[in-house]
CSV table of N, CA and C in Angstrom, one decimal:
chain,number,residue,atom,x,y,z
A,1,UNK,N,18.8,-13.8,28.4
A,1,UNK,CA,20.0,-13.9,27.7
A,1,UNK,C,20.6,-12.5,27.6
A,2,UNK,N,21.7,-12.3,27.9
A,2,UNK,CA,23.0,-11.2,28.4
A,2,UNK,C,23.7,-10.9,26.6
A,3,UNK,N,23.4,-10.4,25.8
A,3,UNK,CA,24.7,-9.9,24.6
A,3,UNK,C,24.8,-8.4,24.6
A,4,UNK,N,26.1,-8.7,24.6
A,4,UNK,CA,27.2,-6.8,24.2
A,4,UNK,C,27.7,-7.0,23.4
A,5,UNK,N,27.4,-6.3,22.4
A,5,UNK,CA,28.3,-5.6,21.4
A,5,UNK,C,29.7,-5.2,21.3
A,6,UNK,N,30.3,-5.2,21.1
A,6,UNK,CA,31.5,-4.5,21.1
A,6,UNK,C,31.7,-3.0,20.6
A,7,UNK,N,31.2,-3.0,19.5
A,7,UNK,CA,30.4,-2.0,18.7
A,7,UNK,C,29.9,-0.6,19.6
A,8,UNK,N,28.9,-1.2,20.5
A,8,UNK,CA,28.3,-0.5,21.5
A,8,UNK,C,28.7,0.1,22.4
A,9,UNK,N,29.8,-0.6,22.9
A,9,UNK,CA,30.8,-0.3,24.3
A,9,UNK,C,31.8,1.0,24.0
A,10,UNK,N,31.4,1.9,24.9
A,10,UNK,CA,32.3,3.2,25.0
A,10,UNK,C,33.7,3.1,25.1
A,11,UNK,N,34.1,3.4,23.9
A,11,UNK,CA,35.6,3.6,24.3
A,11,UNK,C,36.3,4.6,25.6
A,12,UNK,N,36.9,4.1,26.4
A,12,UNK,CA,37.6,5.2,27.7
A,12,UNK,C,39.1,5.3,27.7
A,13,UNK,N,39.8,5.8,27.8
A,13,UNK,CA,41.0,5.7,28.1
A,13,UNK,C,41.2,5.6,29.7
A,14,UNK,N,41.4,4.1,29.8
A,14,UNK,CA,42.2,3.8,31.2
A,14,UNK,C,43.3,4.3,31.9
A,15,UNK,N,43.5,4.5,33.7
A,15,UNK,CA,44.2,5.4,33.9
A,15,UNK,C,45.4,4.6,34.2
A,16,UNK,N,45.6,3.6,33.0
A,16,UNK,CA,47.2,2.6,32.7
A,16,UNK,C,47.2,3.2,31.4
A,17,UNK,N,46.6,4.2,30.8
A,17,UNK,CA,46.7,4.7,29.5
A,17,UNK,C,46.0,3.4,28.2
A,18,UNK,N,45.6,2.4,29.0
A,18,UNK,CA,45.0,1.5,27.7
A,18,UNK,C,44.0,2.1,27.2
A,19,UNK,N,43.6,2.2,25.6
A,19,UNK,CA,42.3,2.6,25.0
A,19,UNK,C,41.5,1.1,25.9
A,20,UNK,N,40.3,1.4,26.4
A,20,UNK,CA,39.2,0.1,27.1
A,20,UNK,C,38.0,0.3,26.3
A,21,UNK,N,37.1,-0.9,26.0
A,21,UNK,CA,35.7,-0.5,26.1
A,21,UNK,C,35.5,-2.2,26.9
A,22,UNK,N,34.6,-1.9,28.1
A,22,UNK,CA,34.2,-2.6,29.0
A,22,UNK,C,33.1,-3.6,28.4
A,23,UNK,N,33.1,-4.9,28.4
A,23,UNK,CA,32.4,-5.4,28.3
A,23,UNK,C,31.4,-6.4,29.0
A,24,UNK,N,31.6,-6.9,30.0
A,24,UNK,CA,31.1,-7.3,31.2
A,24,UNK,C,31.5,-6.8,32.6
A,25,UNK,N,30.4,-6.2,33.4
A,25,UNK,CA,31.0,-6.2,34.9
A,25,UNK,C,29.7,-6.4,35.5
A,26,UNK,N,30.1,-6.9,36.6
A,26,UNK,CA,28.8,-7.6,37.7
A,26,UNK,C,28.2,-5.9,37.7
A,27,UNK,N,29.2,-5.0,38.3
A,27,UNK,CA,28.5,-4.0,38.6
A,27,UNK,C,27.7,-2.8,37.7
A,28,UNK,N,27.5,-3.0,36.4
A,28,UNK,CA,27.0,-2.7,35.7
A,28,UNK,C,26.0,-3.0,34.6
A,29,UNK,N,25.6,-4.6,34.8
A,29,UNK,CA,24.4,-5.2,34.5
A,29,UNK,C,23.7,-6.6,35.5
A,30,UNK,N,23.1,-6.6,35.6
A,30,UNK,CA,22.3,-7.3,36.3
A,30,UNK,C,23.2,-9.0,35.5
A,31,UNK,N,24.5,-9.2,36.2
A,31,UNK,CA,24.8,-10.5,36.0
A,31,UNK,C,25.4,-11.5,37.0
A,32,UNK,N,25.6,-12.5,37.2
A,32,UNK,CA,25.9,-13.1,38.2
A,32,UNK,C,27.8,-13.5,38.1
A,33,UNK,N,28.3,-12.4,37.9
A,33,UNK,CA,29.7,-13.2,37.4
A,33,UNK,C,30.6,-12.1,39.0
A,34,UNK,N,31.8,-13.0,38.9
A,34,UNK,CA,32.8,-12.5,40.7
A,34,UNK,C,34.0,-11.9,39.2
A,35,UNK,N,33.8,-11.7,38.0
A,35,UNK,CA,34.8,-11.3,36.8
A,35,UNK,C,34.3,-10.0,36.3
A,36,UNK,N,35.1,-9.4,35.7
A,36,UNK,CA,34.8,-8.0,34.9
A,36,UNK,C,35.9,-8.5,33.3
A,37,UNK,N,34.8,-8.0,32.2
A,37,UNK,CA,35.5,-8.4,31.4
A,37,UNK,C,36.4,-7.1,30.1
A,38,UNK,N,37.1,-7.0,29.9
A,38,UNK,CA,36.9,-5.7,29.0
A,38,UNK,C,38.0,-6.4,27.9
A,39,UNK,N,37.9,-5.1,26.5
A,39,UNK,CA,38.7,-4.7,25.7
A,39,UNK,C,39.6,-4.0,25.4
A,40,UNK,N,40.8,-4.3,25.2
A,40,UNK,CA,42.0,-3.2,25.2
A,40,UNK,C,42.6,-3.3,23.8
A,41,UNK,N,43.3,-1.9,23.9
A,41,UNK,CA,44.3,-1.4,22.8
A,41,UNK,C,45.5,-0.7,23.3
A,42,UNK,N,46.6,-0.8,22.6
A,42,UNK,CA,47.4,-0.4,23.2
A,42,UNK,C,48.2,0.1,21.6
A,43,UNK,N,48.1,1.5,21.1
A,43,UNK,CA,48.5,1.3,19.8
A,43,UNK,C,50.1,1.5,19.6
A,44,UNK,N,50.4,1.3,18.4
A,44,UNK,CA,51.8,1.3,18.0
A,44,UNK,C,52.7,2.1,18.9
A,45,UNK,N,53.7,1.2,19.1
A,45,UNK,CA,55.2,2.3,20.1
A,45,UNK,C,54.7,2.8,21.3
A,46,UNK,N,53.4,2.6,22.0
A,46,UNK,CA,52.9,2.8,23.2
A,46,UNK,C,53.1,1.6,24.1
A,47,UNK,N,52.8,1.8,25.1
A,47,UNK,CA,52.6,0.8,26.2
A,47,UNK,C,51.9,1.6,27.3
A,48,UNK,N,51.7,0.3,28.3
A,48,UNK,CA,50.4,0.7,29.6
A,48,UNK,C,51.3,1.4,30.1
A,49,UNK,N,50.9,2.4,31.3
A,49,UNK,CA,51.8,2.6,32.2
A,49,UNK,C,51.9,1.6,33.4
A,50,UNK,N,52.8,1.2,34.0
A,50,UNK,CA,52.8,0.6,35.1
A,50,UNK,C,52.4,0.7,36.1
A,51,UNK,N,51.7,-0.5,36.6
A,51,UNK,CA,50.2,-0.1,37.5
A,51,UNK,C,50.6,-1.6,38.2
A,52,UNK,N,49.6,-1.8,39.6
A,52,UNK,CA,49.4,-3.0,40.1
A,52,UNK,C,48.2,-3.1,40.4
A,53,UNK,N,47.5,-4.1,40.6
A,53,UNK,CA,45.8,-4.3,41.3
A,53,UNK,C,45.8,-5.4,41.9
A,54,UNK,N,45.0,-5.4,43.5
A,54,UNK,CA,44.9,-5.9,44.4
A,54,UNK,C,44.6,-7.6,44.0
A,55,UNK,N,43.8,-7.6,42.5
A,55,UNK,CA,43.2,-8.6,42.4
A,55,UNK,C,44.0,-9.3,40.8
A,56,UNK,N,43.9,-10.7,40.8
A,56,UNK,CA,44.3,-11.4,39.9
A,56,UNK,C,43.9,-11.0,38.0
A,57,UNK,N,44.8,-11.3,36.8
A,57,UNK,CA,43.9,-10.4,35.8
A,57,UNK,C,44.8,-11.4,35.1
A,58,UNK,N,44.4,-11.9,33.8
A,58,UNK,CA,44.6,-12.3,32.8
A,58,UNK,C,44.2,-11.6,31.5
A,59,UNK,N,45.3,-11.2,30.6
A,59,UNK,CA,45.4,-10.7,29.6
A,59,UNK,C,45.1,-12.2,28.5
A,60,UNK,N,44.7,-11.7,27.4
A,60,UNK,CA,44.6,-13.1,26.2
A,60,UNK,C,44.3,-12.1,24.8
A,61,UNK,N,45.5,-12.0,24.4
A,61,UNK,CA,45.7,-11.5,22.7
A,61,UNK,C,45.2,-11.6,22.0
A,62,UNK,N,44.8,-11.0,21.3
A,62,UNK,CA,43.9,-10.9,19.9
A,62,UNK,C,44.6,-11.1,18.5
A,63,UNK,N,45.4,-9.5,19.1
A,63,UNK,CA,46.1,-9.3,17.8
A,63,UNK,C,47.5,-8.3,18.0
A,64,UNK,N,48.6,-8.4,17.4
A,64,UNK,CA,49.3,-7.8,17.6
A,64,UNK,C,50.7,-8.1,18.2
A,65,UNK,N,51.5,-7.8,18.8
A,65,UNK,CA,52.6,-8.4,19.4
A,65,UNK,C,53.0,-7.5,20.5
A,66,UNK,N,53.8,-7.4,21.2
A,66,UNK,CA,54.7,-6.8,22.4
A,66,UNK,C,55.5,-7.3,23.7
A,67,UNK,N,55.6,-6.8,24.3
A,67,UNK,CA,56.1,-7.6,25.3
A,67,UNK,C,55.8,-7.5,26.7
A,68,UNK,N,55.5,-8.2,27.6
A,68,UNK,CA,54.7,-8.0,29.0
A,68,UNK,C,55.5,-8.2,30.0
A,69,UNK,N,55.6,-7.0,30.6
A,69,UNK,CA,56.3,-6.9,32.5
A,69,UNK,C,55.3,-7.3,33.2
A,70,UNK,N,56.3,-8.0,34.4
A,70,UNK,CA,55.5,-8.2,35.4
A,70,UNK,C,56.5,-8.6,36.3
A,71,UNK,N,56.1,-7.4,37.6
A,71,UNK,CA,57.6,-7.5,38.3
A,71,UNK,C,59.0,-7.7,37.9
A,72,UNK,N,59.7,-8.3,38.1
A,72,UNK,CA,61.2,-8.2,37.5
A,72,UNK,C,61.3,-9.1,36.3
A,73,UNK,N,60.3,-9.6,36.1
A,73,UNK,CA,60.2,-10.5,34.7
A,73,UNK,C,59.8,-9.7,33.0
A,74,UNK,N,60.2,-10.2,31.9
A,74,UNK,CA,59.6,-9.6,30.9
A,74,UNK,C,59.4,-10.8,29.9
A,75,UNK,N,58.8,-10.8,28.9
A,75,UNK,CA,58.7,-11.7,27.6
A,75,UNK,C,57.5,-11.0,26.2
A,76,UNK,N,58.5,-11.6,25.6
A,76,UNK,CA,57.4,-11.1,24.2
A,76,UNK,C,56.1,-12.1,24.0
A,77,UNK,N,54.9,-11.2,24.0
A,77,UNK,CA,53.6,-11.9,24.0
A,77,UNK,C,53.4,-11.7,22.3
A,78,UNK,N,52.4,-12.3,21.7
A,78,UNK,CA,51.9,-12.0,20.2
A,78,UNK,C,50.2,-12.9,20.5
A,79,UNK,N,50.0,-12.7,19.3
A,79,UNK,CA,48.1,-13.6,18.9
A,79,UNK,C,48.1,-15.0,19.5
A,80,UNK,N,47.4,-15.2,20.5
A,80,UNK,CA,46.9,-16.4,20.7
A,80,UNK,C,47.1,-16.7,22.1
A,81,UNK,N,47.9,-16.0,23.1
A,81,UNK,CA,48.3,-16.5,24.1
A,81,UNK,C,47.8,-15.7,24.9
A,82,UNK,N,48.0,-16.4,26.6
A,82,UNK,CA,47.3,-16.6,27.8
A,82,UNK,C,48.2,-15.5,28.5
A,83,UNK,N,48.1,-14.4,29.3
A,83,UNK,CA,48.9,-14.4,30.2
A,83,UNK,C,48.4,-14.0,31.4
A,84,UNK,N,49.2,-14.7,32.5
A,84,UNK,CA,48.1,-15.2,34.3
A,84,UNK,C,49.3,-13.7,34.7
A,85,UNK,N,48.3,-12.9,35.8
A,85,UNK,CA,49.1,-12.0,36.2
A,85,UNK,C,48.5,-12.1,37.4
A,86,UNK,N,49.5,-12.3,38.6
A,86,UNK,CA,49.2,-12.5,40.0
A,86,UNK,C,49.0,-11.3,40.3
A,87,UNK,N,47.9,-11.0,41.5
A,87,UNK,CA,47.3,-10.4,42.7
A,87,UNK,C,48.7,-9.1,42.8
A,88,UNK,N,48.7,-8.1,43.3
A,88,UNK,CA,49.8,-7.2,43.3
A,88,UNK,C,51.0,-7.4,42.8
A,89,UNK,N,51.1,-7.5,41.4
A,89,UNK,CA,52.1,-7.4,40.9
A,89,UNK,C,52.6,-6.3,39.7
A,90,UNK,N,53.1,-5.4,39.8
A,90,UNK,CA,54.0,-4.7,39.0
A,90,UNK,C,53.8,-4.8,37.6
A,91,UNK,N,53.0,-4.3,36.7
A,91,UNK,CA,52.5,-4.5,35.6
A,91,UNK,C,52.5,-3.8,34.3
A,92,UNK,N,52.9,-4.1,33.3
A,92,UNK,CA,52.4,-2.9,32.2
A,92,UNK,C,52.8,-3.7,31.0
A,93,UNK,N,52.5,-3.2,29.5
A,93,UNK,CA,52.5,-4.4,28.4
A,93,UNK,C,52.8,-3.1,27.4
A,94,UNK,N,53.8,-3.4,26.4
A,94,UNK,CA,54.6,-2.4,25.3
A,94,UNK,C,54.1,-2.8,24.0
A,95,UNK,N,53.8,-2.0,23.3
A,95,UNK,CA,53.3,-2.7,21.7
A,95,UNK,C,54.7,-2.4,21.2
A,96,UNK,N,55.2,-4.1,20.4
A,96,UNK,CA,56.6,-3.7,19.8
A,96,UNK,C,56.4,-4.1,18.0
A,97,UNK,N,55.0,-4.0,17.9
A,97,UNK,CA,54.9,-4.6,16.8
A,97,UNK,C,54.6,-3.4,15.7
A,98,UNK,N,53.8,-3.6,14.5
A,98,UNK,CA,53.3,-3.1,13.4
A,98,UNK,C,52.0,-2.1,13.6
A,99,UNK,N,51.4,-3.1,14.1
A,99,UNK,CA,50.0,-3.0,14.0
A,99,UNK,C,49.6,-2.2,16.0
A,100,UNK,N,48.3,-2.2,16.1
A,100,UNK,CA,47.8,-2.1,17.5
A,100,UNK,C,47.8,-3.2,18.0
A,101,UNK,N,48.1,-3.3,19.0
A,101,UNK,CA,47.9,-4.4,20.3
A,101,UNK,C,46.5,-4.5,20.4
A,102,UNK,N,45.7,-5.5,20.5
A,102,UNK,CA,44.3,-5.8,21.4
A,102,UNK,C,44.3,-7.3,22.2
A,103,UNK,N,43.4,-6.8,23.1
A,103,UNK,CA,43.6,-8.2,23.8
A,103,UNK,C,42.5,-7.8,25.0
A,104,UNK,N,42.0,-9.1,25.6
A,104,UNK,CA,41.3,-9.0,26.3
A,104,UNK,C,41.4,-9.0,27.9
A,105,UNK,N,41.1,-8.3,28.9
A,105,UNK,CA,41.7,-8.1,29.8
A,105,UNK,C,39.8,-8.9,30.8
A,106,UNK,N,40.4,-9.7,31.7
A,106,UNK,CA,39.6,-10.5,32.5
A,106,UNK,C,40.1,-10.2,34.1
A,107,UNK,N,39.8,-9.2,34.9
A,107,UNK,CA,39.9,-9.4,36.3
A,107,UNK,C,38.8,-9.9,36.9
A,108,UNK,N,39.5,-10.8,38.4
A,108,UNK,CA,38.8,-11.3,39.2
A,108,UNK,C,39.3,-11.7,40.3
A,109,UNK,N,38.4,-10.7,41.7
A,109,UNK,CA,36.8,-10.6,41.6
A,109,UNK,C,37.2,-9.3,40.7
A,110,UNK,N,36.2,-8.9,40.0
A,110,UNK,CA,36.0,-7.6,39.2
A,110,UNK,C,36.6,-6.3,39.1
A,111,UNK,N,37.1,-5.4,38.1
A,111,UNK,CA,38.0,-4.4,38.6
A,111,UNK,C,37.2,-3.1,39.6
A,112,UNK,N,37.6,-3.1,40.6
A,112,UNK,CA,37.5,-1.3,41.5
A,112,UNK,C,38.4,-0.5,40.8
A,113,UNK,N,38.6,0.9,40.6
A,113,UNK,CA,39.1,1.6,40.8
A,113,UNK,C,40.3,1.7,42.2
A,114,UNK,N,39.7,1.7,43.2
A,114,UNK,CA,40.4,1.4,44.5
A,114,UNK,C,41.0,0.4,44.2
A,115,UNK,N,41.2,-0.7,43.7
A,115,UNK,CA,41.9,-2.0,43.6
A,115,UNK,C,43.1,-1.7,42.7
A,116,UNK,N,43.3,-0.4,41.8
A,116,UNK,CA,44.5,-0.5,41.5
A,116,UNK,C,45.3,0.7,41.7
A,117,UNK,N,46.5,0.5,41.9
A,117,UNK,CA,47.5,1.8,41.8
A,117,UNK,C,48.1,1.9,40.3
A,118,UNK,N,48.2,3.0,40.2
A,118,UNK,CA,49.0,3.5,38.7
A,118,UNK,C,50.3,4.2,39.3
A,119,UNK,N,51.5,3.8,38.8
A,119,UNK,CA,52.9,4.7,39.0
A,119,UNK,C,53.0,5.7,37.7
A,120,UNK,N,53.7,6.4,37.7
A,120,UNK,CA,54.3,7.5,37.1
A,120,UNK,C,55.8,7.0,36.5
């Protein structure tokens, strides 16, 4: 049996500027998953920078509200919702709310480094 903490998991600052702490990746424990799973924050009047990655990722809110780009599209996300983000697509998420943004970020197959570009 596989459990992580959350607690446990190093906070990093991702180079989309999200606060992360990683929670599942194939390449860092002896697991059988083609997914990487992590935790994000994104705090007040911040947002990611805009970035794209090779591979598919779905974001799923926790807590908080803002609103999510993706390519020439935008909409306000809040607690409880799904969002599917296709394979190279133009990406970044704004906290417009009160509080910190959190939400769980699921790429697959698993995030590389190589697999994503960050813009300026």
């Amino acid at each position: 049996m596989f459990i992580k903490d959350l607690s446990n998991c190093k906070e990093i600052v991702a180079g989309d500027n999200t606060i992360l702490r990683e929670l599942l990746h194939p390449d860092k424990a002896d697991l059988q998953l083609r997914y990487s799973l992590a935790y994000a924050t994104v705090r007040v009047g911040e947002s990611s920078l805009p970035h794209r990655l090779k591979t598919s990722e779905v974001y799923y809110i926790l807590e908080g509200e803002g609103v999510m780009c993706i390519d020439d599209e935008s909409a306000k996300v809040h607690q409880g919702q799904a969002i599917y983000i296709p394979p190279d697509s133009r990406q970044y998420i704004k906290n417009t709310g009160n509080s910190d943004l959190k939400f769980l970020c699921i790429v697959d197959p698993a995030w590389r480094k190589e697999d994503e570009e960050i813009y300026d």
